[in-house]
PDB file of C-alpha atoms in Angstrom:
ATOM      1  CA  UNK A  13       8.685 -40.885 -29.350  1.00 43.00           C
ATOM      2  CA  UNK A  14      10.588 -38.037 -30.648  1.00 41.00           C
ATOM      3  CA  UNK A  15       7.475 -35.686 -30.177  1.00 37.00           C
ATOM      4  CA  UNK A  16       6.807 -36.797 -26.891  1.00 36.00           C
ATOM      5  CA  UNK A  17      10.109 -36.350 -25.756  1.00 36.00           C
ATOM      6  CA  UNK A  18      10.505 -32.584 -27.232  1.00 34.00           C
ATOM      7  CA  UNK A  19       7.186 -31.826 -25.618  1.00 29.00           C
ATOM      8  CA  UNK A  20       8.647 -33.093 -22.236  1.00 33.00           C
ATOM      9  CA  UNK A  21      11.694 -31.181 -22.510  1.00 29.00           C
ATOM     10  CA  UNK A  22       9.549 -27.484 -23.863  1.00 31.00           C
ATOM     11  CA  UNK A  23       7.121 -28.453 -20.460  1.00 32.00           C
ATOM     12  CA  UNK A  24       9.927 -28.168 -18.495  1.00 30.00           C
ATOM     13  CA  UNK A  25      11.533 -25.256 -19.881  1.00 30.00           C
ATOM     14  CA  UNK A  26       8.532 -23.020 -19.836  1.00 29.00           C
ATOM     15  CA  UNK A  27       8.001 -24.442 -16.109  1.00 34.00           C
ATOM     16  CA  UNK A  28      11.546 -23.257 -15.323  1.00 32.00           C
ATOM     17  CA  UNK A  29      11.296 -20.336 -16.757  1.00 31.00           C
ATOM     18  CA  UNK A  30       8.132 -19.369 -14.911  1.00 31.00           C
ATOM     19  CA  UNK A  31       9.741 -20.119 -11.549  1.00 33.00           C
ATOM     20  CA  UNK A  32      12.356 -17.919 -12.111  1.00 30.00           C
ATOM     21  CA  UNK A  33      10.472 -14.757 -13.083  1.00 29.00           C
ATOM     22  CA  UNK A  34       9.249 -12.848 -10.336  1.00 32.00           C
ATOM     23  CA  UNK A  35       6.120 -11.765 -10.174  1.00 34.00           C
ATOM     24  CA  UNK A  36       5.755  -7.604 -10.320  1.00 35.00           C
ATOM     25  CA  UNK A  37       2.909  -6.441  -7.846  1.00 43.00           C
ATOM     26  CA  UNK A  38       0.316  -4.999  -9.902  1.00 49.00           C
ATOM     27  CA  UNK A  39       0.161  -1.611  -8.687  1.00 62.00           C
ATOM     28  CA  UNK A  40       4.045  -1.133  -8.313  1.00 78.00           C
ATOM     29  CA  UNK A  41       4.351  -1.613 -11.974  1.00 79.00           C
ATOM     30  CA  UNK A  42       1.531   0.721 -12.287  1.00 84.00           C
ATOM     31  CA  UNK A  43       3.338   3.466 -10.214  1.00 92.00           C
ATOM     32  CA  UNK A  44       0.972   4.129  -7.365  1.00 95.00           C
ATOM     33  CA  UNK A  45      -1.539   2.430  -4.826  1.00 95.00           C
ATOM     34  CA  UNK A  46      -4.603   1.872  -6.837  1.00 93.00           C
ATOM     35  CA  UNK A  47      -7.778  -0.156  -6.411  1.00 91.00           C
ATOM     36  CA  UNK A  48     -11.577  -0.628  -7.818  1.00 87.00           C
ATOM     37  CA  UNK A  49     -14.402  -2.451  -6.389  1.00 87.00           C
ATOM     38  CA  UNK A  50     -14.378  -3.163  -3.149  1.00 88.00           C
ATOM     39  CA  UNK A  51     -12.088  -1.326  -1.139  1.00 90.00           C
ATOM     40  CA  UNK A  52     -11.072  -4.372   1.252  1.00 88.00           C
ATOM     41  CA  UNK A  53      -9.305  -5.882  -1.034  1.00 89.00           C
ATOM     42  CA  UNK A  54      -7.162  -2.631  -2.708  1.00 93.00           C
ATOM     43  CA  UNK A  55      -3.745  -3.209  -0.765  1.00 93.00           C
ATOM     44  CA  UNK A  56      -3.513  -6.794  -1.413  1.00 88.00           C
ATOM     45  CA  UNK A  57      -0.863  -6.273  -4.877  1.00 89.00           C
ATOM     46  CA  UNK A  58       1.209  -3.518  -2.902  1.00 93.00           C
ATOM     47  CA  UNK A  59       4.669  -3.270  -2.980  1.00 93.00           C
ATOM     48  CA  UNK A  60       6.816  -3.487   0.194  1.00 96.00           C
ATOM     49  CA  UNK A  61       7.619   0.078   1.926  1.00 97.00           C
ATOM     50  CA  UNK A  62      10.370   0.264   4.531  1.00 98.00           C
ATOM     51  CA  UNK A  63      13.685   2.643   5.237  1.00 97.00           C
ATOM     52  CA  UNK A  64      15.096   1.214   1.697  1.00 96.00           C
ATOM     53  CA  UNK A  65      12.790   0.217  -0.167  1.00 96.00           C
ATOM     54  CA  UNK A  66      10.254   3.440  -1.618  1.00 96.00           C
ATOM     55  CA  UNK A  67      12.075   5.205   1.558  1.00 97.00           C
ATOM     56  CA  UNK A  68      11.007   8.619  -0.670  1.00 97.00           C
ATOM     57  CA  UNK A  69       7.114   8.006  -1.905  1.00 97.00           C
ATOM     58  CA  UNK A  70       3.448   8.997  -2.234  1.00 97.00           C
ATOM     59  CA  UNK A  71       2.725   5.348  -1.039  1.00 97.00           C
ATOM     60  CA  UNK A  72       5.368   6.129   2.240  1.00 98.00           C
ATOM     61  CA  UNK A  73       2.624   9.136   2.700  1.00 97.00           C
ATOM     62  CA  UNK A  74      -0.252   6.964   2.338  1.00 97.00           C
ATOM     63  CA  UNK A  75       1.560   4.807   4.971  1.00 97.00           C
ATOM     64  CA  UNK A  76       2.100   7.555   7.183  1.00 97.00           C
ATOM     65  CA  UNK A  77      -1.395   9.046   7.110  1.00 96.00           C
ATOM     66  CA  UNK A  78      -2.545   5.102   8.470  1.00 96.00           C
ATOM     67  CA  UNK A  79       0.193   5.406  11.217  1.00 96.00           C
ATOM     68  CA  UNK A  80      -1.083   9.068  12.118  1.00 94.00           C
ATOM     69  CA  UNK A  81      -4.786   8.015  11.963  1.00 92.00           C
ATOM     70  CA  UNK A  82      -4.224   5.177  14.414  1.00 93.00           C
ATOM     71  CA  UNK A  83      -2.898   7.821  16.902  1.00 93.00           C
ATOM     72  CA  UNK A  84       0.738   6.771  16.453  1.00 94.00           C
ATOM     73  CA  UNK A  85       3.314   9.860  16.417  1.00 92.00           C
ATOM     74  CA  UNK A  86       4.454  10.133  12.832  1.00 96.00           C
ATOM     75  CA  UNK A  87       4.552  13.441   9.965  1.00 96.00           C
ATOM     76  CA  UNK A  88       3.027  12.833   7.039  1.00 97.00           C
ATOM     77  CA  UNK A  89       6.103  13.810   4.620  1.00 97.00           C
ATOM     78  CA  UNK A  90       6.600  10.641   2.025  1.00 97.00           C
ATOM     79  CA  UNK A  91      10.081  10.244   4.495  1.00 98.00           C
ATOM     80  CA  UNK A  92      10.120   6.476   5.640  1.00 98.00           C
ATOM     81  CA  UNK A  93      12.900   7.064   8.406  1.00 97.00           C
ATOM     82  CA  UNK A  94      13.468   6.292  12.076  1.00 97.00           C
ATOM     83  CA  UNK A  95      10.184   7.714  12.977  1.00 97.00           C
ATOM     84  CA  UNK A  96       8.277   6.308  10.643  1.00 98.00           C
ATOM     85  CA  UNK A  97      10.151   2.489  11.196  1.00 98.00           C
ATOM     86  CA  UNK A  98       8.891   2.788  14.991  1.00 98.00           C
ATOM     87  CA  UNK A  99       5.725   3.521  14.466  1.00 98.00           C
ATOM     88  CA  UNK A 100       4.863   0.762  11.922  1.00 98.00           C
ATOM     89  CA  UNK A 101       6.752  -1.415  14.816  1.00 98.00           C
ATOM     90  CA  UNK A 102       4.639  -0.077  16.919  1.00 97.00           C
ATOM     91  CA  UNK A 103       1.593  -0.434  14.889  1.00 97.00           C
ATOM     92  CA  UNK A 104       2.327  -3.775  14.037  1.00 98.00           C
ATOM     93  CA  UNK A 105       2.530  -4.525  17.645  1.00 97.00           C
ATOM     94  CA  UNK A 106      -0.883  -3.182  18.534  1.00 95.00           C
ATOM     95  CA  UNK A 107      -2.471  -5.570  15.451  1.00 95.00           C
ATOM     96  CA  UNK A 108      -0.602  -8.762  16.926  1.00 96.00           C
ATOM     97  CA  UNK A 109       1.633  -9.116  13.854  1.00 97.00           C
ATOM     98  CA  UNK A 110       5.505  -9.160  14.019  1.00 96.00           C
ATOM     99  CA  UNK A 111       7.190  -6.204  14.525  1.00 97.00           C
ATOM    100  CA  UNK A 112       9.605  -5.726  11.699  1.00 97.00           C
ATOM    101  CA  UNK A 113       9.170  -1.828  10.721  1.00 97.00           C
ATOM    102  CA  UNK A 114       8.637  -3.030   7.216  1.00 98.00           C
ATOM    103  CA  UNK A 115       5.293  -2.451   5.625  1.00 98.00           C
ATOM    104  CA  UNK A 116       4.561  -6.027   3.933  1.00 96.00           C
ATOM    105  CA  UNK A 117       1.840  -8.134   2.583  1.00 95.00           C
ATOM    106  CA  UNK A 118       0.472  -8.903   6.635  1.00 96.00           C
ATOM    107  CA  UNK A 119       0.680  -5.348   7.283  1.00 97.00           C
ATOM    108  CA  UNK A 120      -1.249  -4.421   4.327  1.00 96.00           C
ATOM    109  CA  UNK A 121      -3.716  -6.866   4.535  1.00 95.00           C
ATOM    110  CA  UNK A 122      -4.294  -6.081   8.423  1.00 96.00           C
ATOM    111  CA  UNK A 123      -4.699  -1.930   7.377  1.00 96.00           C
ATOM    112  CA  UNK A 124      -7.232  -2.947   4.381  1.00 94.00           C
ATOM    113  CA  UNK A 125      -9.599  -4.714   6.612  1.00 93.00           C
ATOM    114  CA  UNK A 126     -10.469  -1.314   8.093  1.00 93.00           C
ATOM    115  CA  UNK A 127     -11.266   0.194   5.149  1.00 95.00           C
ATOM    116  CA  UNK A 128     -14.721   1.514   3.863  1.00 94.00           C
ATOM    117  CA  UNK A 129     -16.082   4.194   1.484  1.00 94.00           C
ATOM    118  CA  UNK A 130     -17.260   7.212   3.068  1.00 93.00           C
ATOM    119  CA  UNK A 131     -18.108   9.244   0.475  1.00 93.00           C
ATOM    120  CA  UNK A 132     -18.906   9.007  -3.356  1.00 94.00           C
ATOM    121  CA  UNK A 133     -19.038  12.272  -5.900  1.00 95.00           C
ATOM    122  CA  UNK A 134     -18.330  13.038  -9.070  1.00 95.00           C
ATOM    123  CA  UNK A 135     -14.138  12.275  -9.434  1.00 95.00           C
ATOM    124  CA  UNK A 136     -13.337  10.377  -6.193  1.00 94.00           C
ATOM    125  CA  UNK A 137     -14.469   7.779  -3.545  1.00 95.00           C
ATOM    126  CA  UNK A 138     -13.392   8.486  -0.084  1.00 94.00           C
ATOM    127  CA  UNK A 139     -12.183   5.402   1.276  1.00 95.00           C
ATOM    128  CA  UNK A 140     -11.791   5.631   5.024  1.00 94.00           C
ATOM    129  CA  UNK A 141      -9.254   3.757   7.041  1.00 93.00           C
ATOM    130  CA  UNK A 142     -10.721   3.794  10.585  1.00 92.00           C
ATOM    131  CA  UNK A 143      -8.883   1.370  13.379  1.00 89.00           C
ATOM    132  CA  UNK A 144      -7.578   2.529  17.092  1.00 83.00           C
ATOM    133  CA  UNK A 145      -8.079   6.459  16.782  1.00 80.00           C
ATOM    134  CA  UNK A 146      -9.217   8.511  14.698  1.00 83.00           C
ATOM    135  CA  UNK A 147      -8.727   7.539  11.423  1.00 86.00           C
ATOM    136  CA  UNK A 148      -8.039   9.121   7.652  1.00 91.00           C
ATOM    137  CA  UNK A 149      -9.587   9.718   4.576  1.00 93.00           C
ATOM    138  CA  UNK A 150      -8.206   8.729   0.971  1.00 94.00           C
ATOM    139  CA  UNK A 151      -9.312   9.878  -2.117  1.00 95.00           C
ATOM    140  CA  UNK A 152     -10.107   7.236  -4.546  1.00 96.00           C
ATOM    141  CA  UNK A 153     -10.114   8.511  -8.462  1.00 96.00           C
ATOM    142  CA  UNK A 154     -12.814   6.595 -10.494  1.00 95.00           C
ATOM    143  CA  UNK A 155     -11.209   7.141 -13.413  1.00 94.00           C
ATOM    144  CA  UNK A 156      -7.731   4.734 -12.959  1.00 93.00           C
ATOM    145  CA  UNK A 157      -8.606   3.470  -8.657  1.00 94.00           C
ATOM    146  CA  UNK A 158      -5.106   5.911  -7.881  1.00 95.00           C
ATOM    147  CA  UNK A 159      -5.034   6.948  -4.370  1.00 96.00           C
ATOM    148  CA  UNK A 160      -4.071  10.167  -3.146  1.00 96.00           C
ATOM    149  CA  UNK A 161      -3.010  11.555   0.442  1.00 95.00           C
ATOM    150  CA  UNK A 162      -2.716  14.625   2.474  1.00 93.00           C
ATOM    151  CA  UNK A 163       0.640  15.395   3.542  1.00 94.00           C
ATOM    152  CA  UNK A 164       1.262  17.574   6.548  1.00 93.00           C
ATOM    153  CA  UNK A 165       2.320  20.481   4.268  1.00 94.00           C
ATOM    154  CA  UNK A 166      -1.148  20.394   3.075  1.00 93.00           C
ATOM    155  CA  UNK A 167      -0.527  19.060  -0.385  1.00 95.00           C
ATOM    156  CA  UNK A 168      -2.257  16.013  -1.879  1.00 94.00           C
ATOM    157  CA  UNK A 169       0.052  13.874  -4.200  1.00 96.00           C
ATOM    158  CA  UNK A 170      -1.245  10.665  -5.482  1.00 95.00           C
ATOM    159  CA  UNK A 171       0.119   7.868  -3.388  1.00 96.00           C
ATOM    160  CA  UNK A 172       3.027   7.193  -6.477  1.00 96.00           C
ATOM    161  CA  UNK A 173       6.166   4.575  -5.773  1.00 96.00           C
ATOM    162  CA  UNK A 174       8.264   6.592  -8.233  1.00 93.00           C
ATOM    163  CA  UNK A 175       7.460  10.323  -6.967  1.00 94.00           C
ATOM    164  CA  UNK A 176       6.872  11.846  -3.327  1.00 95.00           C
ATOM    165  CA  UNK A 177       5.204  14.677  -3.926  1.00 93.00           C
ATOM    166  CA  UNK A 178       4.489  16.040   0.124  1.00 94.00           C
TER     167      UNK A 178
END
């Protein structure tokens, strides 16, 4: 009875204790936007951008460069501000999800589905986001899946949470 009852009580412990840790997206606690495999499913474990929240970032770039392909009027500087806020409203809009500014889990999900690789060589897979306009091309290391962008000043940081890099 005594066993029973100890086992009862640990059960529910561990349970509580399991509810009350968050879980860490896997690629924010990696530092970057990463994936492997099958590119439609690489933004699924990304961490929520917005005006405070990696405001500063290689993944606010990687953001941007989506916005920018799609046609929407937005620089490519790893800057989530007023600009960059209403055009992922606007975006957001134009895929018939609500219009927050904040770049979530439905936003993410909606941007992956229009990915594909373009290219394969040596080092990288181009993974191409292609939607409304034109469209953008990501290099995809094969060594660790980490995704890098090109920033309007012509430099190409990987898409880090911790770093901006444009």
């Amino acid at each position: 009875m005594k066993t029973s009852k100890a086992l009862a009580i640990a059960a529910l412990t561990i349970g509580a204790l399991s509810c009350s840790i968050p879980a860490a997206s896997a690629s924010t606690s990696q530092g970057y936007i990463a994936g492997s495999g099958a590119v439609t499913d690489d933004f699924g474990d990304e961490g929520i951008l917005s005006q405070t929240s990696y405001a500063n970032s290689g993944a606010t770039a990687l953001w941007q460069a989506i916005l920018y392909g799609d046609g929407f009027s937005v620089t490519v500087d790893g800057q989530f501000g007023p600009q960059t806020a209403a055009a992922t409203k606007s975006w957001q809009s134009a895929h018939g999800l609500s219009a927050d500014g904040v770049v979530g889990p439905n936003t993410w999900a909606k941007a992956q589905s229009h990915l594909r690789i373009s290219y394969t060589n040596s080092t990288y897979e181009g993974v191409e986001y292609k939607d409304l306009s034109y469209g953008w091309v990501f290099p995809r290391a094969l060594s660790n899946g980490a995704y890098s962008v090109v920033c309007n000043s012509g430099k190409t940081p990987i898409a880090s949470y911790t770093s901006n890099g444009c």
